[in-house]
Short mmCIF file of C-alpha atoms in Angstrom, two decimals:
data_model
loop_
_atom_site.label_atom_id
_atom_site.label_comp_id
_atom_site.label_asym_id
_atom_site.label_seq_id
_atom_site.Cartn_x
_atom_site.Cartn_y
_atom_site.Cartn_z
CA UNK A 148 166.80 -11.51 68.02
CA UNK A 149 163.45 -10.60 69.61
CA UNK A 150 161.62 -8.88 66.78
CA UNK A 151 157.81 -8.76 67.11
CA UNK A 152 156.19 -11.79 65.48
CA UNK A 153 152.59 -10.65 65.08
CA UNK A 154 150.75 -7.37 64.68
CA UNK A 155 153.74 -5.45 63.29
CA UNK A 156 155.45 -4.87 59.96
CA UNK A 157 159.03 -3.87 59.21
CA UNK A 158 159.40 -0.17 58.36
CA UNK A 159 162.02 -0.13 55.60
CA UNK A 160 161.92 3.67 55.24
CA UNK A 161 162.78 4.47 58.85
CA UNK A 162 165.13 1.53 59.45
CA UNK A 163 168.74 2.20 58.50
CA UNK A 164 172.42 2.16 59.40
CA UNK A 165 174.92 4.94 60.19
CA UNK A 166 177.75 3.65 57.99
CA UNK A 167 175.76 2.74 54.86
CA UNK A 168 174.75 -0.80 55.73
CA UNK A 169 171.49 -2.10 54.29
CA UNK A 170 168.81 -3.82 56.38
CA UNK A 171 166.65 -6.58 54.99
CA UNK A 172 163.73 -8.18 56.84
CA UNK A 173 162.71 -11.82 56.29
CA UNK A 174 159.10 -12.08 57.42
CA UNK A 175 159.03 -15.88 57.07
CA UNK A 176 162.02 -16.44 59.37
CA UNK A 177 161.38 -13.29 61.43
CA UNK A 178 164.98 -12.08 61.04
CA UNK A 179 166.59 -8.75 60.17
CA UNK A 180 169.72 -9.16 58.05
CA UNK A 181 172.49 -6.57 57.80
CA UNK A 182 174.17 -6.33 54.39
CA UNK A 183 177.53 -4.61 54.84
CA UNK A 184 181.29 -5.19 54.59
CA UNK A 185 182.20 -3.15 57.67
CA UNK A 186 181.09 -2.49 61.24
CA UNK A 187 177.91 -0.47 61.49
CA UNK A 188 175.31 0.79 63.93
CA UNK A 189 171.74 0.29 62.80
CA UNK A 190 168.23 1.23 63.90
CA UNK A 191 165.28 -1.08 63.29
CA UNK A 192 161.70 0.21 63.23
CA UNK A 193 158.41 -1.70 63.16
CA UNK A 194 154.94 -0.28 62.61
CA UNK A 195 151.85 -1.72 64.23
CA UNK A 196 149.88 -3.37 61.42
CA UNK A 197 147.50 -6.30 61.35
CA UNK A 198 148.67 -8.50 58.48
CA UNK A 199 146.32 -11.15 57.11
CA UNK A 200 147.18 -14.65 58.30
CA UNK A 201 146.99 -18.11 56.72
CA UNK A 202 145.11 -20.31 59.19
CA UNK A 203 144.80 -23.55 57.21
CA UNK A 204 145.88 -25.26 54.00
CA UNK A 205 143.91 -28.29 52.79
CA UNK A 206 144.75 -30.59 49.91
CA UNK A 207 143.06 -33.02 47.54
CA UNK A 208 145.07 -35.38 45.36
CA UNK A 209 145.05 -37.85 42.50
CA UNK A 210 147.85 -39.96 41.06
CA UNK A 211 149.32 -37.00 39.17
CA UNK A 212 147.91 -33.82 40.72
CA UNK A 213 147.52 -31.99 44.03
CA UNK A 214 145.09 -29.14 44.67
CA UNK A 215 145.83 -26.79 47.57
CA UNK A 216 143.18 -24.57 49.13
CA UNK A 217 144.15 -21.77 51.51
CA UNK A 218 142.04 -20.37 54.36
CA UNK A 219 143.03 -16.94 55.67
CA UNK A 220 142.16 -14.69 58.59
CA UNK A 221 141.45 -11.10 57.57
CA UNK A 222 143.94 -8.31 58.28
CA UNK A 223 143.78 -4.57 57.81
CA UNK A 224 143.79 -5.06 54.04
CA UNK A 225 142.48 -7.93 51.89
CA UNK A 226 144.60 -10.60 50.21
CA UNK A 227 145.67 -9.65 46.72
CA UNK A 228 147.84 -12.58 45.55
CA UNK A 229 148.63 -16.14 46.63
CA UNK A 230 151.97 -17.87 46.05
CA UNK A 231 152.30 -21.65 45.75
CA UNK A 232 155.44 -23.80 45.59
CA UNK A 233 155.76 -27.53 44.93
CA UNK A 234 159.55 -27.74 45.37
CA UNK A 235 159.92 -26.69 49.02
CA UNK A 236 160.07 -22.99 48.18
CA UNK A 237 162.68 -23.03 45.40
CA UNK A 238 160.14 -21.54 42.99
CA UNK A 239 156.61 -20.18 43.23
CA UNK A 240 153.59 -19.69 41.00
CA UNK A 241 151.32 -16.68 41.52
CA UNK A 242 147.55 -16.98 41.72
CA UNK A 243 144.72 -14.52 42.26
CA UNK A 244 142.59 -17.24 43.86
CA UNK A 245 143.02 -19.19 47.08
CA UNK A 246 143.17 -22.58 45.31
CA UNK A 247 145.78 -23.90 42.93
CA UNK A 248 146.30 -27.27 41.23
CA UNK A 249 149.73 -28.69 40.46
CA UNK A 250 149.41 -31.25 37.65
CA UNK A 251 151.84 -33.54 35.86
CA UNK A 252 153.17 -34.95 39.13
CA UNK A 253 154.52 -38.45 39.67
CA UNK A 254 152.30 -41.05 41.31
CA UNK A 255 153.04 -42.30 44.83
CA UNK A 256 155.51 -39.43 45.38
CA UNK A 257 155.80 -37.07 48.37
CA UNK A 258 155.98 -33.34 47.56
CA UNK A 259 156.71 -30.49 49.97
CA UNK A 260 154.42 -27.55 49.20
CA UNK A 261 154.77 -24.02 50.57
CA UNK A 262 152.11 -21.31 50.49
CA UNK A 263 152.02 -17.63 51.42
CA UNK A 264 150.03 -14.57 50.35
CA UNK A 265 150.36 -10.80 50.02
CA UNK A 266 147.78 -8.17 50.84
CA UNK A 267 146.95 -5.16 48.66
CA UNK A 268 149.85 -3.19 50.17
CA UNK A 269 152.31 -5.98 49.43
CA UNK A 270 152.75 -7.23 53.00
CA UNK A 271 153.25 -10.96 53.31
CA UNK A 272 151.31 -13.41 55.46
CA UNK A 273 152.94 -16.28 57.29
CA UNK A 274 154.18 -19.12 55.11
CA UNK A 275 152.72 -22.59 55.61
CA UNK A 276 154.30 -25.91 54.60
CA UNK A 277 152.30 -29.01 53.62
CA UNK A 278 153.60 -32.43 52.59
CA UNK A 279 151.36 -34.47 50.30
CA UNK A 280 151.92 -37.92 48.79
CA UNK A 281 150.16 -38.47 45.47
CA UNK A 282 148.02 -41.59 45.08
CA UNK A 283 149.64 -44.79 43.85
CA UNK A 284 148.57 -45.83 40.35
CA UNK A 285 146.32 -48.90 40.33
CA UNK A 286 146.68 -51.06 37.22
CA UNK A 287 143.68 -52.72 35.54
CA UNK A 288 143.09 -56.40 36.31
CA UNK A 289 141.85 -59.46 34.40
CA UNK A 290 139.70 -61.20 37.02
CA UNK A 291 138.60 -64.30 35.13
CA UNK A 292 138.32 -66.02 31.74
CA UNK A 293 135.21 -68.11 31.11
CA UNK A 294 134.95 -70.68 28.33
CA UNK A 295 131.49 -70.06 26.86
CA UNK A 296 131.47 -72.51 23.92
CA UNK A 297 133.62 -75.11 22.16
CA UNK A 298 133.25 -76.90 18.83
CA UNK A 299 135.56 -79.16 16.86
CA UNK A 300 137.26 -76.06 15.36
CA UNK A 301 136.56 -73.13 17.69
CA UNK A 302 136.72 -71.93 21.29
CA UNK A 303 134.72 -68.96 22.59
CA UNK A 304 135.59 -67.08 25.76
CA UNK A 305 134.28 -64.22 27.89
CA UNK A 306 136.60 -62.03 29.99
CA UNK A 307 135.81 -60.30 33.26
CA UNK A 308 138.19 -57.36 33.81
CA UNK A 309 138.14 -54.30 36.05
CA UNK A 310 139.82 -50.94 35.85
CA UNK A 311 142.07 -49.46 38.51
CA UNK A 312 142.88 -45.78 38.45
CA UNK A 313 141.42 -45.66 34.93
CA UNK A 314 138.84 -47.82 33.19
CA UNK A 315 139.53 -50.71 30.82
CA UNK A 316 139.85 -49.64 27.18
CA UNK A 317 141.22 -52.57 25.15
CA UNK A 318 141.41 -56.38 25.44
CA UNK A 319 144.31 -58.42 24.04
CA UNK A 320 143.98 -62.12 23.14
CA UNK A 321 146.53 -64.82 22.30
CA UNK A 322 146.17 -68.55 21.68
CA UNK A 323 149.02 -71.08 21.90
CA UNK A 324 151.54 -68.25 22.47
CA UNK A 325 150.68 -66.64 19.15
CA UNK A 326 150.63 -62.91 18.48
CA UNK A 327 148.12 -60.89 20.47
CA UNK A 328 145.10 -59.39 18.72
CA UNK A 329 143.29 -56.38 20.17
CA UNK A 330 139.59 -55.77 20.61
CA UNK A 331 137.27 -53.43 22.47
CA UNK A 332 135.02 -56.42 23.26
CA UNK A 333 135.39 -58.69 26.29
CA UNK A 334 134.38 -61.73 24.21
CA UNK A 335 136.45 -63.60 21.65
CA UNK A 336 136.04 -66.67 19.42
CA UNK A 337 139.15 -68.46 18.17
CA UNK A 338 138.45 -70.30 14.92
CA UNK A 339 140.27 -72.63 12.54
CA UNK A 340 141.40 -74.91 15.37
CA UNK A 341 142.06 -78.66 15.34
CA UNK A 342 139.53 -81.00 16.90
CA UNK A 343 140.27 -82.73 20.18
CA UNK A 344 143.17 -80.37 20.93
CA UNK A 345 143.96 -78.44 24.13
CA UNK A 346 144.85 -74.79 23.58
CA UNK A 347 146.46 -72.27 25.93
CA UNK A 348 144.69 -68.92 25.94
CA UNK A 349 146.21 -65.69 27.30
CA UNK A 350 144.47 -62.39 27.96
CA UNK A 351 145.49 -58.97 29.24
CA UNK A 352 143.87 -55.54 29.13
CA UNK A 353 145.04 -51.95 28.72
CA UNK A 354 143.38 -48.99 30.46
CA UNK A 355 142.56 -45.56 29.02
CA UNK A 356 145.97 -44.32 30.12
CA UNK A 357 147.76 -47.09 28.19
CA UNK A 358 148.75 -49.06 31.29
CA UNK A 359 148.70 -52.87 31.01
CA UNK A 360 147.31 -55.46 33.39
CA UNK A 361 149.14 -58.68 34.11
CA UNK A 362 148.49 -61.60 31.74
CA UNK A 363 145.90 -64.19 32.79
CA UNK A 364 146.11 -67.71 31.30
CA UNK A 365 143.60 -70.52 30.88
CA UNK A 366 143.22 -73.59 28.67
CA UNK A 367 140.38 -75.19 26.73
CA UNK A 368 139.94 -78.24 24.52
CA UNK A 369 138.05 -78.41 21.24
CA UNK A 370 135.47 -81.18 20.78
CA UNK A 371 136.91 -84.38 19.35
CA UNK A 372 133.78 -85.85 17.66
CA UNK A 373 130.20 -84.82 16.91
CA UNK A 374 127.79 -87.41 18.22
CA UNK A 375 124.45 -87.93 16.51
CA UNK A 376 121.34 -87.68 18.64
CA UNK A 377 119.64 -90.87 19.72
CA UNK A 378 116.51 -89.83 17.86
CA UNK A 379 115.79 -88.09 14.58
CA UNK A 380 114.64 -84.51 14.48
CA UNK A 381 111.10 -85.77 13.87
CA UNK A 382 111.23 -87.96 17.00
CA UNK A 383 111.60 -91.34 15.31
CA UNK A 384 114.34 -93.86 16.04
CA UNK A 385 117.64 -93.45 14.18
CA UNK A 386 117.10 -96.72 12.32
CA UNK A 387 114.01 -95.32 10.63
CA UNK A 388 115.36 -91.84 9.77
#
């Protein structure tokens, strides 16, 4: 239980057992396992060898991806392959570069990543574990609805909306709880309305990923009457027009 931890590698050729048992070395746990169904006497050999070492693992993340970048300390031979796991070591993907991106992840979720590497002779580095929580998804938001114009039969509005994780793609408009109509414009004019009537207007937006904002509601009233000006267009009194 006191095998060398650094500067040595397990010599599988010299190590062996007298009664046919098989020795297996786990470099990550630093253990030598004996595979046998009977008592045995075994000899364990290590060779002095400077294996490359992982010194740091950094990560960058989005809502659905994590990129891991590995920094190593040189050994007697260069790194040949890197191995990355996103499921706590249950499975690995092989890479010839020191960075790897896991995509298609869930937002606001913690993943346990494991990383190790092998040099050109197949000897493994230490294994490092990193826990990363993906970013939470931020929905788009309707900030305000401004009434820009009213007539006896129409109401015009302008919408101020902002994206979250992704930008705003489509606006949806409804009046008096009617069906929503879609538009890529942040302005809308409702026509064919009754004069002197208050209408409820609802708006929501959808981002480029198809995620909806909450619905924002306002109200506006059409003009009841059109009042003539006190003077004619030529400046004379109404009585002489």
